[in-house]
Short mmCIF file of C-alpha atoms and ligand atoms in Angstrom, two decimals:
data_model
loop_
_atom_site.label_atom_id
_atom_site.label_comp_id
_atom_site.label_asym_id
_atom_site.label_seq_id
_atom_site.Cartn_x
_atom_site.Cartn_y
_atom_site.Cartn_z
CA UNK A 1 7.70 29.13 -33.26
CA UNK A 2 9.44 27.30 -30.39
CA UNK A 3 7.40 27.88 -27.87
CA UNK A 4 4.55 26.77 -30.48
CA UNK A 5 6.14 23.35 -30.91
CA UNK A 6 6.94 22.86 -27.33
CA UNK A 7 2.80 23.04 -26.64
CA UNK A 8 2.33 20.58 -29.42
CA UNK A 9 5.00 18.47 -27.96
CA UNK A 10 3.84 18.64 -24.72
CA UNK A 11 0.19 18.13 -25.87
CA UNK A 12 0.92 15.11 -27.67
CA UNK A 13 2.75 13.54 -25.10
CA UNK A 14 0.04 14.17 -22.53
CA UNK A 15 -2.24 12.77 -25.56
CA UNK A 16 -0.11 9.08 -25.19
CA UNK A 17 0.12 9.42 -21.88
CA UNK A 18 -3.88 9.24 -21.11
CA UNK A 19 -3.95 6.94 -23.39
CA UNK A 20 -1.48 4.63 -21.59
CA UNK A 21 -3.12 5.31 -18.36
CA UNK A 22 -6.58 4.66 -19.96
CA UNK A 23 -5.27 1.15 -20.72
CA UNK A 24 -3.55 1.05 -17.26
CA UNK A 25 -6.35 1.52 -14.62
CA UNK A 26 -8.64 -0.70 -17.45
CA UNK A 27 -9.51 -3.97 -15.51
CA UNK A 28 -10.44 -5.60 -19.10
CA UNK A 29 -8.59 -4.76 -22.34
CA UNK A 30 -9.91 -1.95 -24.20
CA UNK A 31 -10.65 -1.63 -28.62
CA UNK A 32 -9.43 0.82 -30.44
CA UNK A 33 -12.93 2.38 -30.27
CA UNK A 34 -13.34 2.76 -26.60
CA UNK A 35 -10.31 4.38 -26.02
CA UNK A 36 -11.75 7.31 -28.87
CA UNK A 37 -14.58 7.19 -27.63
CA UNK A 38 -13.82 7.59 -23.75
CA UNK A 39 -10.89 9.64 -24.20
CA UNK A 40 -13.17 12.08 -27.09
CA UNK A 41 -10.14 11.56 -29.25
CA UNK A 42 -10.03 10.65 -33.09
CA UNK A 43 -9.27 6.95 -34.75
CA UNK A 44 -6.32 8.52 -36.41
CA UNK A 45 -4.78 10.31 -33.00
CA UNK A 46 -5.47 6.85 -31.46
CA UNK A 47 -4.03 4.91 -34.23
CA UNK A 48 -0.97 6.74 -33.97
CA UNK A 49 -0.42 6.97 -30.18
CA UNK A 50 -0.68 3.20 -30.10
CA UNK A 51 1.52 3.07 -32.96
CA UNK A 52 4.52 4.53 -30.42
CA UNK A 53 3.44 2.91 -27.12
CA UNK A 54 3.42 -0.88 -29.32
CA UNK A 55 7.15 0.15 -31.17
CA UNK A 56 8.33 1.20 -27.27
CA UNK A 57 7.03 -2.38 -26.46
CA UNK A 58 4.81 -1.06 -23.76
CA UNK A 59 1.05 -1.90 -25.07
CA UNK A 60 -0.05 -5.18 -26.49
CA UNK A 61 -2.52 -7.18 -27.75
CA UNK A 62 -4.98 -9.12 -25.77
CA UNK A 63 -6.89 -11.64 -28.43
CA UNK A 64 -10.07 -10.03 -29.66
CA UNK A 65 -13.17 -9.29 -28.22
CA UNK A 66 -16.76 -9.10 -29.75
CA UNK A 67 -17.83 -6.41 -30.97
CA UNK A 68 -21.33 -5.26 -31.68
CA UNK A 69 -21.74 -5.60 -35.29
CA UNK A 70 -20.17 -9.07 -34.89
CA UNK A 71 -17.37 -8.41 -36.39
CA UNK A 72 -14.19 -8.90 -33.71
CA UNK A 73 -12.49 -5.65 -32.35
CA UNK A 74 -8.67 -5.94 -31.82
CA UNK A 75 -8.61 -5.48 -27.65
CA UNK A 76 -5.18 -3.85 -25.98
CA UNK A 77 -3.83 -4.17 -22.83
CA UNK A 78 -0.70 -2.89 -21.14
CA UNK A 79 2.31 -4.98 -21.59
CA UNK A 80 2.56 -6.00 -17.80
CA UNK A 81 5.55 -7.32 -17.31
CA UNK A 82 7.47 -4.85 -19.77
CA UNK A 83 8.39 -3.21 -16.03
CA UNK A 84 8.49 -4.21 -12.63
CA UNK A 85 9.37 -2.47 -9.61
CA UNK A 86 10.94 -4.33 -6.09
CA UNK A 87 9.25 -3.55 -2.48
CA UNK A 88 11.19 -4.26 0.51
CA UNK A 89 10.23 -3.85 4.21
CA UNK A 90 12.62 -3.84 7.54
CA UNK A 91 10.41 -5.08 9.96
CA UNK A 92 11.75 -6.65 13.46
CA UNK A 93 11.74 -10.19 12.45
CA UNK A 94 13.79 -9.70 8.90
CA UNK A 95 13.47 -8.51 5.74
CA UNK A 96 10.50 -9.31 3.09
CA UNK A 97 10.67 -8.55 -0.79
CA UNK A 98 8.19 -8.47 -3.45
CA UNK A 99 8.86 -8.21 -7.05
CA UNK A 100 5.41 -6.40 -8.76
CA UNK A 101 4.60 -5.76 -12.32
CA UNK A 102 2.77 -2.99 -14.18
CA UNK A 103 -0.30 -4.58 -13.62
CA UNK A 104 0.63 -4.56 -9.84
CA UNK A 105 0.43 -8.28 -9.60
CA UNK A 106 3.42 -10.24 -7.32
CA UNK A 107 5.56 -11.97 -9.99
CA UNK A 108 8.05 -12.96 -7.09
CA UNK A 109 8.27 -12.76 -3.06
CA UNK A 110 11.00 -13.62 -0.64
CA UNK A 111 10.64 -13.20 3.48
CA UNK A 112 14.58 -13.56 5.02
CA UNK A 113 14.39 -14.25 8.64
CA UNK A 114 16.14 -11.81 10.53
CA UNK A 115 15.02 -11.44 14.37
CA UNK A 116 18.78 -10.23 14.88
CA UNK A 117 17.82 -7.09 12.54
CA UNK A 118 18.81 -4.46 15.58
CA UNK A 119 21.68 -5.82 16.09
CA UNK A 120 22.93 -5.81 13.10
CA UNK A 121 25.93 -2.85 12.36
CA UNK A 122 25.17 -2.57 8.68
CA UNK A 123 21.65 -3.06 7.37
CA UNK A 124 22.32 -1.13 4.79
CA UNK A 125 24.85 -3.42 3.22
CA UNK A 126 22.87 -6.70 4.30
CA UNK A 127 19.75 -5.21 2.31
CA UNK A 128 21.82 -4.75 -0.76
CA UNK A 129 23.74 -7.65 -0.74
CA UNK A 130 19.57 -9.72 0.05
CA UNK A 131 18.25 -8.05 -3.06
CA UNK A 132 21.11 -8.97 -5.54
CA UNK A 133 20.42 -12.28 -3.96
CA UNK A 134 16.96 -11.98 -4.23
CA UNK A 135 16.58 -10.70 -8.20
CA UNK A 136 18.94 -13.84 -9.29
CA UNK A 137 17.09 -16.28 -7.42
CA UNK A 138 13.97 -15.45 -9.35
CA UNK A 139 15.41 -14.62 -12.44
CA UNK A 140 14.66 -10.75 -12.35
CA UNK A 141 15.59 -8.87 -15.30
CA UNK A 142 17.37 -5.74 -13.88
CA UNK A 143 16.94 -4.07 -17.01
CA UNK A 144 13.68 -3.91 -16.30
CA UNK A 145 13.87 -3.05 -12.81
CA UNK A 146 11.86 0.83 -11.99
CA UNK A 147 13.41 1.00 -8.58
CA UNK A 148 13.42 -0.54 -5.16
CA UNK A 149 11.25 0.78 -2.51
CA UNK A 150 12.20 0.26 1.15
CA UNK A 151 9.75 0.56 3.95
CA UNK A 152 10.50 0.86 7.44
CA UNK A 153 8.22 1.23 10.93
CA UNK A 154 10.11 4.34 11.48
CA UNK A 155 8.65 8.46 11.63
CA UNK A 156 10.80 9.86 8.48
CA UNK A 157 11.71 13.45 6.77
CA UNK A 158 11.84 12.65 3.28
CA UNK A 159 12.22 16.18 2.00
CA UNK A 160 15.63 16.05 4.98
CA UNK A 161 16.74 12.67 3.54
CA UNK A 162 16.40 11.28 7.36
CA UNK A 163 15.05 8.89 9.31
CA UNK A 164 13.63 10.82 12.93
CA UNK A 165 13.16 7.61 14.74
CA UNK A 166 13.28 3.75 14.12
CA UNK A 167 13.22 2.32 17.16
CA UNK A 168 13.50 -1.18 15.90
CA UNK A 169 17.42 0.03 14.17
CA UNK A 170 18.00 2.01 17.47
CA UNK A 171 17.98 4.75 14.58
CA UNK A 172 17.73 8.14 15.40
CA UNK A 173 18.66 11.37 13.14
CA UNK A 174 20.37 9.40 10.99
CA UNK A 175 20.82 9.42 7.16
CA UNK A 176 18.66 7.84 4.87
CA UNK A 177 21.67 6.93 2.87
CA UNK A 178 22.37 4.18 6.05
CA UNK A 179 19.58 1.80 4.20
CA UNK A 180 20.08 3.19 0.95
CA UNK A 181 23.88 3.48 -0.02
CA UNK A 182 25.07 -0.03 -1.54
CA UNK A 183 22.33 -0.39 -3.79
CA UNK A 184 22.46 0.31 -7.40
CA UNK A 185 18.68 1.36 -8.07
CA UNK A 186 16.69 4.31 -7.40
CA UNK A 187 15.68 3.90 -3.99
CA UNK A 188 12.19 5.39 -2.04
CA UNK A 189 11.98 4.44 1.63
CA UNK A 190 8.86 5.02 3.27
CA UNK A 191 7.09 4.60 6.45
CA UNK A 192 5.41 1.12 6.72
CA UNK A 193 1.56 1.55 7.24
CA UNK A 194 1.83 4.85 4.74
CA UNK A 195 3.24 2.26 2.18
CA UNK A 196 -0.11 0.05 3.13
CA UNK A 197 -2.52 2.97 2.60
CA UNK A 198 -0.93 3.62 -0.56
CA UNK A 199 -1.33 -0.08 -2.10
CA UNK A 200 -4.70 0.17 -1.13
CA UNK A 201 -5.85 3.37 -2.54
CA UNK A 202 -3.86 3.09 -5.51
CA UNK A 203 -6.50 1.47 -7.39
CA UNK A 204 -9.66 3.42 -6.39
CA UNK A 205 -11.42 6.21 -8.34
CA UNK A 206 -8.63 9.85 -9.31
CA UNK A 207 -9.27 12.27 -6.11
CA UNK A 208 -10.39 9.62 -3.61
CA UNK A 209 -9.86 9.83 -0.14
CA UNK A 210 -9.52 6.94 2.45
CA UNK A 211 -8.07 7.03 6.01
CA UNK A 212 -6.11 3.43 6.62
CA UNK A 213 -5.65 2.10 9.46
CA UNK A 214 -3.36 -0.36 9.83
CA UNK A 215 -3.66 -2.95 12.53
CA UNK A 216 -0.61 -5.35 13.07
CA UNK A 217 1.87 -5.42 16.11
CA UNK A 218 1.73 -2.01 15.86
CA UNK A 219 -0.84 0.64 14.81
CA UNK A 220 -0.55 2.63 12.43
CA UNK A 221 -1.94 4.38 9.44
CA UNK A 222 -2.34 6.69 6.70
CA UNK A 223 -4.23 9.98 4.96
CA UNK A 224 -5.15 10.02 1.73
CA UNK A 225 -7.07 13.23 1.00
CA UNK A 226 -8.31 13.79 -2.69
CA UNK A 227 -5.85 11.62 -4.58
CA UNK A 228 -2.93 12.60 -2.38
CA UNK A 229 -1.49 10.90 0.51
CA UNK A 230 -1.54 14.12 3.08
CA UNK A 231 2.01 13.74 5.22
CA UNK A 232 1.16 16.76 7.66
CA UNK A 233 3.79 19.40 9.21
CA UNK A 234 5.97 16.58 10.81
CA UNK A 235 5.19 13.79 8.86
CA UNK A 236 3.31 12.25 11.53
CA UNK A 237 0.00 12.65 10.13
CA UNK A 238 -1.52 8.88 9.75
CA UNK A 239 -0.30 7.87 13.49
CA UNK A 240 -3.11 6.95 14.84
CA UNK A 241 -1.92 3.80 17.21
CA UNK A 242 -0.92 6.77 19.53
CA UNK A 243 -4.72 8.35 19.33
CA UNK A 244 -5.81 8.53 22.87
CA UNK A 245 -9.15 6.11 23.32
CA UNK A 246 -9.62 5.63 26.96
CA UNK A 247 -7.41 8.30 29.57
CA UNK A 248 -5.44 6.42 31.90
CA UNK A 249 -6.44 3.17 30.07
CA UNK A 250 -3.53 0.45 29.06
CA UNK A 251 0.38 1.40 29.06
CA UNK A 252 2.01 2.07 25.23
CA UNK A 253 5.33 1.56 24.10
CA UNK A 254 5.45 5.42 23.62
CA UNK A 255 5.31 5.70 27.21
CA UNK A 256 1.63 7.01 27.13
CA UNK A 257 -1.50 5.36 28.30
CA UNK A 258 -4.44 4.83 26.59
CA UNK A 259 -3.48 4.79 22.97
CA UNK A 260 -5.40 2.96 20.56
CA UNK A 261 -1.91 0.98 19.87
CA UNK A 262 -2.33 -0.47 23.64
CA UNK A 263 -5.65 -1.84 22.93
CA UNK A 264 -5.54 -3.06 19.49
CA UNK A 265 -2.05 -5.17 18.03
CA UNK A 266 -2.34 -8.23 16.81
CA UNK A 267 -0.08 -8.90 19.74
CA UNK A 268 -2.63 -8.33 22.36
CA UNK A 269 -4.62 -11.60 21.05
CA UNK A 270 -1.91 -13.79 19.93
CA UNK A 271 2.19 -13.32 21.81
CA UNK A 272 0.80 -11.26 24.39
CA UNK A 273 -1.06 -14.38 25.61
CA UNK A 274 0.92 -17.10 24.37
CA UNK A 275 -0.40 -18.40 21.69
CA UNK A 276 -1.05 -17.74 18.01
CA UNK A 277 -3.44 -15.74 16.22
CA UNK A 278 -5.25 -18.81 14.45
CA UNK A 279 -6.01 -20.31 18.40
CA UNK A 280 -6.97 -17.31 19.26
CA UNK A 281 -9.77 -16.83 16.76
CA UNK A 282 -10.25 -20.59 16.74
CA UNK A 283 -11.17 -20.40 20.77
CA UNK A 284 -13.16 -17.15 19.87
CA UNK A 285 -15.88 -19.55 17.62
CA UNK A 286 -15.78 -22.39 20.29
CA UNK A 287 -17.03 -19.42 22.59
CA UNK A 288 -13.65 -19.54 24.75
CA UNK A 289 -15.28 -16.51 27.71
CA UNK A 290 -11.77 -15.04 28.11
CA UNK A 291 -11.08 -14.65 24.69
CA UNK A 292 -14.48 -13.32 24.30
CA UNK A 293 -14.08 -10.76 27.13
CA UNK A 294 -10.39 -9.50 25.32
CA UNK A 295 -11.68 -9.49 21.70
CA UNK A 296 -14.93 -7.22 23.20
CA UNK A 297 -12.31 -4.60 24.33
CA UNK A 298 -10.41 -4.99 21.24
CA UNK A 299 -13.41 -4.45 19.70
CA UNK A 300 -14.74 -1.46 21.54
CA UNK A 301 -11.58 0.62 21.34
CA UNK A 302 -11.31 -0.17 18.32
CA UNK A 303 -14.62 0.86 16.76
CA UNK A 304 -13.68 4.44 19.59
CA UNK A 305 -10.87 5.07 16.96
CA UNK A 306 -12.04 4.39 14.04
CA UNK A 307 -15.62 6.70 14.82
CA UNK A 308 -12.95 9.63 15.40
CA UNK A 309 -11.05 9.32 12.25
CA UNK A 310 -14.89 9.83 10.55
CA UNK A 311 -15.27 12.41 12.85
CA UNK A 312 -12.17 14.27 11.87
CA UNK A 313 -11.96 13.35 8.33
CA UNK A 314 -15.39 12.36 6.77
CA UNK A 315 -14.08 9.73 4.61
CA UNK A 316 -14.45 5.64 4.31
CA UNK A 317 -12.19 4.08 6.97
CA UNK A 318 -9.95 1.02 5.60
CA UNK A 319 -9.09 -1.58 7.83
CA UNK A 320 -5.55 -3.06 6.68
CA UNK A 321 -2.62 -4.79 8.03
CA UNK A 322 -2.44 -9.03 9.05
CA UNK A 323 -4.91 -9.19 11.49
CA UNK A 324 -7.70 -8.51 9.16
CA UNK A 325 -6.76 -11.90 7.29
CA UNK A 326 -9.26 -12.62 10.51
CA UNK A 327 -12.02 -10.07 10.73
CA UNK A 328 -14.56 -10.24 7.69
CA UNK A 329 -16.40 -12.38 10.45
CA UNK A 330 -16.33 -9.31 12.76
CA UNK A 331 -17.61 -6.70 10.55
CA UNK A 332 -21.17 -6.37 11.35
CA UNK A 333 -20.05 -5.76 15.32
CA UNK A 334 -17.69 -3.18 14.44
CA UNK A 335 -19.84 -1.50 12.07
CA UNK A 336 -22.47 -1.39 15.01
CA UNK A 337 -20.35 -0.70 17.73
CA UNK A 338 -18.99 2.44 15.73
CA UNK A 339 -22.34 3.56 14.58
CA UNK A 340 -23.87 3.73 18.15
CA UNK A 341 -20.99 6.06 18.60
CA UNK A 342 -21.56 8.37 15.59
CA UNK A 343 -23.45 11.69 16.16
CA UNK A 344 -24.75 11.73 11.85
CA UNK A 345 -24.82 8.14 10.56
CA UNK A 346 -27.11 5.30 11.57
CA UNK A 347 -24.73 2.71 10.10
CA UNK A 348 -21.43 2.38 9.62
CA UNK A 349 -20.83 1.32 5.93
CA UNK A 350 -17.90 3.68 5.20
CA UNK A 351 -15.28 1.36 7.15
CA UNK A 352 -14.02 -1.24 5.11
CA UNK A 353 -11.80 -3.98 4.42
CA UNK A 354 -8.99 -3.59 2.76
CA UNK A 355 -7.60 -5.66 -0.53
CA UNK A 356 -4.32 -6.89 0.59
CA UNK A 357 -4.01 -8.20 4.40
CA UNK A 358 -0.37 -9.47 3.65
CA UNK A 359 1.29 -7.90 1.14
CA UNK A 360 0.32 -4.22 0.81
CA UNK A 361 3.01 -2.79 2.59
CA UNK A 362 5.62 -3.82 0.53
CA UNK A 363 3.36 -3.53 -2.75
CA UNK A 364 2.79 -0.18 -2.00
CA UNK A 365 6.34 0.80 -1.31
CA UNK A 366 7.33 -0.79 -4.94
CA UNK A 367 3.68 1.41 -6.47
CA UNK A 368 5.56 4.25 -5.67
CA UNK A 369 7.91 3.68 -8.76
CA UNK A 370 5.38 2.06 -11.15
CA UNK A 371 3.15 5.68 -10.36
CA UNK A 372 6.49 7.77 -11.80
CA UNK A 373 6.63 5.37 -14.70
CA UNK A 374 2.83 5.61 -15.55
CA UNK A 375 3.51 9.23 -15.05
CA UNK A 376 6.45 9.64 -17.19
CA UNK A 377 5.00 8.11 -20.39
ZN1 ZN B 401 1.15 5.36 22.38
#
């Protein structure tokens, strides 16, 4: 009899829980009848359902919307903002934080300048002592707070609770609990451009798959296979700055030549050459010949990497990471450079751009605790 009411338990809560995901990935609000419909359940199962997720303050109303007898249907919608979670990333120049909601929109952001970051003895305490600062300046309800995801340009073991190698914290085999310990949250740290692929395939179709690459002063980049982001035996899968394009080409930071990393940073175009990214792209449309000669091997090693991860994975290829805010332009050329290169495909319409060239790393970070929320409803 137990075990009986444990199934209907269980069944009913996975009942509310499609439900509430039904209204979740909705981009408009949704009657009463569509969600029956949709989800083949009845008016009365419906009625109910709502019924709880309304009392626990989590679904609301969203005016009305026409229906086809002309009479109006009520329309729901999620109550965005009865959640949010924080993102923060440690990057070399300081620490940036973005409050999200359910709806995954930024209800606040904060960038503290930092370029002292690696010299700093305690990070840890200095990123718990910036957040407390950072949810009072903005008003941030902590009772509504999910958790605060931290991302870092670092190769982690999660499942070890360790961070392998940050090389911009001089980190090495050290304890996740170094970022993590002062703060009074449930905490997530991640690696940086994994955080970016997530953001960015949160929203697509159950069971997609992308490959992201990420390209900013560093390359980087994530799997995600089926619906899954795929981590690989040492959690390295998704490096692909140090994928070898051209053998004995440019010197990395690893120590390597060749990697797609040397040929492709945002750096290359912009501090590399002394001067910014915007004069860089600005001398590229006044047909400046050196730029033009850089950007062409930018482009060509570029469009080299990106044909192998289609090789390897058969999947559409997202471009993310700051230096995209410039591409769009660029697009057709890269799609044609990398089909000339592909042995099956005459074009190259599976690499794309991706939704969020700024903030997607540390949106994706704070996803990470609004997907166990969704989840636990
Ligand atoms: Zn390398």
């Amino acid at each position: 009899m137990a075990e009986l009411e444990g199934t209907i338990t269980a069944r009913r809560r996975q009942t509310r829980n499609s439900i509430y995901q039904y209204l979740f990935f909705s981009e408009t609000p949704r009657s009463k009848q569509e969600i029956a419909s949709d989800l083949s359940l009845s008016l009365p199962t419906v009625h109910q359902n709502l019924a709880e997720l309304f009392e626990a303050g989590l679904v609301c109303r969203a005016g009305s919307q026409k229906s086809t007898g002309g009479r109006r249907a009520m329309s729901l919608t999620i109550a965005e903002n009865a959640r949010f979670a924080v993102g923060v990333s440690i990057t070399g120049s300081g620490l940036r934080f973005l409050a999200a909601n359910l709806s995954q929109q930024e209800i606040a952001h904060k960038k503290t300048e930092r370029t002292d970051i690696d010299e700093i003895d305690d990070v840890g305490r200095l990123l718990a002592d910036e957040l407390e600062i950072f949810l009072d300046e903005n008003g941030l309800n902590r009772a509504k707070l999910l958790g605060v995801g931290i991302t870092l340009p670092a190769v982690l073991d999660t499942e070890k609770d360790v961070i392998v190698f940050a090389p911009i914290l001089h980190l090495k085999d050290t304890s996740l609990s170094k970022i993590t310990r002062y703060i009074n949250y449930p905490t997530y740290v991640s690696n940086d451009a994994k955080s970016g692929g997530y953001a960015e395939w949160f929203t697509l179709p159950a069971q997609s798959s992308i490959a992201y690459l990420s390209l900013e002063n560093g390359v980087g980049g994530a799997v995600l296979l089926k619906g899954a982001p795929y981590e690989g035996v040492n959690n390295r899968s998704g490096e692909f700055g140090h994928m070898t394009v051209e053998p004995n080409g440019l010197p990395c930071k690893c120590g390597k030549h060749g990697c797609l990393e040397s040929y492709c940073t945002a750096a290359r175009i912009s501090d590399d050459i002394g001067i910014t990214l915007e004069k860089f792209f600005e001398g590229l449309e006044q047909h400046n010949e050196t730029y033009e000669a850089l950007w062409k091997d930018v482009l060509w090693h570029l469009a080299i990497g990106i044909n192998n991860l289609r090789m390897a994975l058969d999947c559409d290829v997202v471009l993310g990471g700051f230096l995209t805010q410039f591409m769009e332009p660029y697009m057709p050329e890269i799609r044609h450079l990398a089909a000339t290169l592909n042995t099956f495909e005459a074009d190259a319409e599976y690499i794309k751009l991706c939704r969020y060239p700024k903030r997607a790393i540390t949106l994706g970070v704070a996803l990470h605790f609004i997907k166990e929320f969704v989840d636990s409803i």
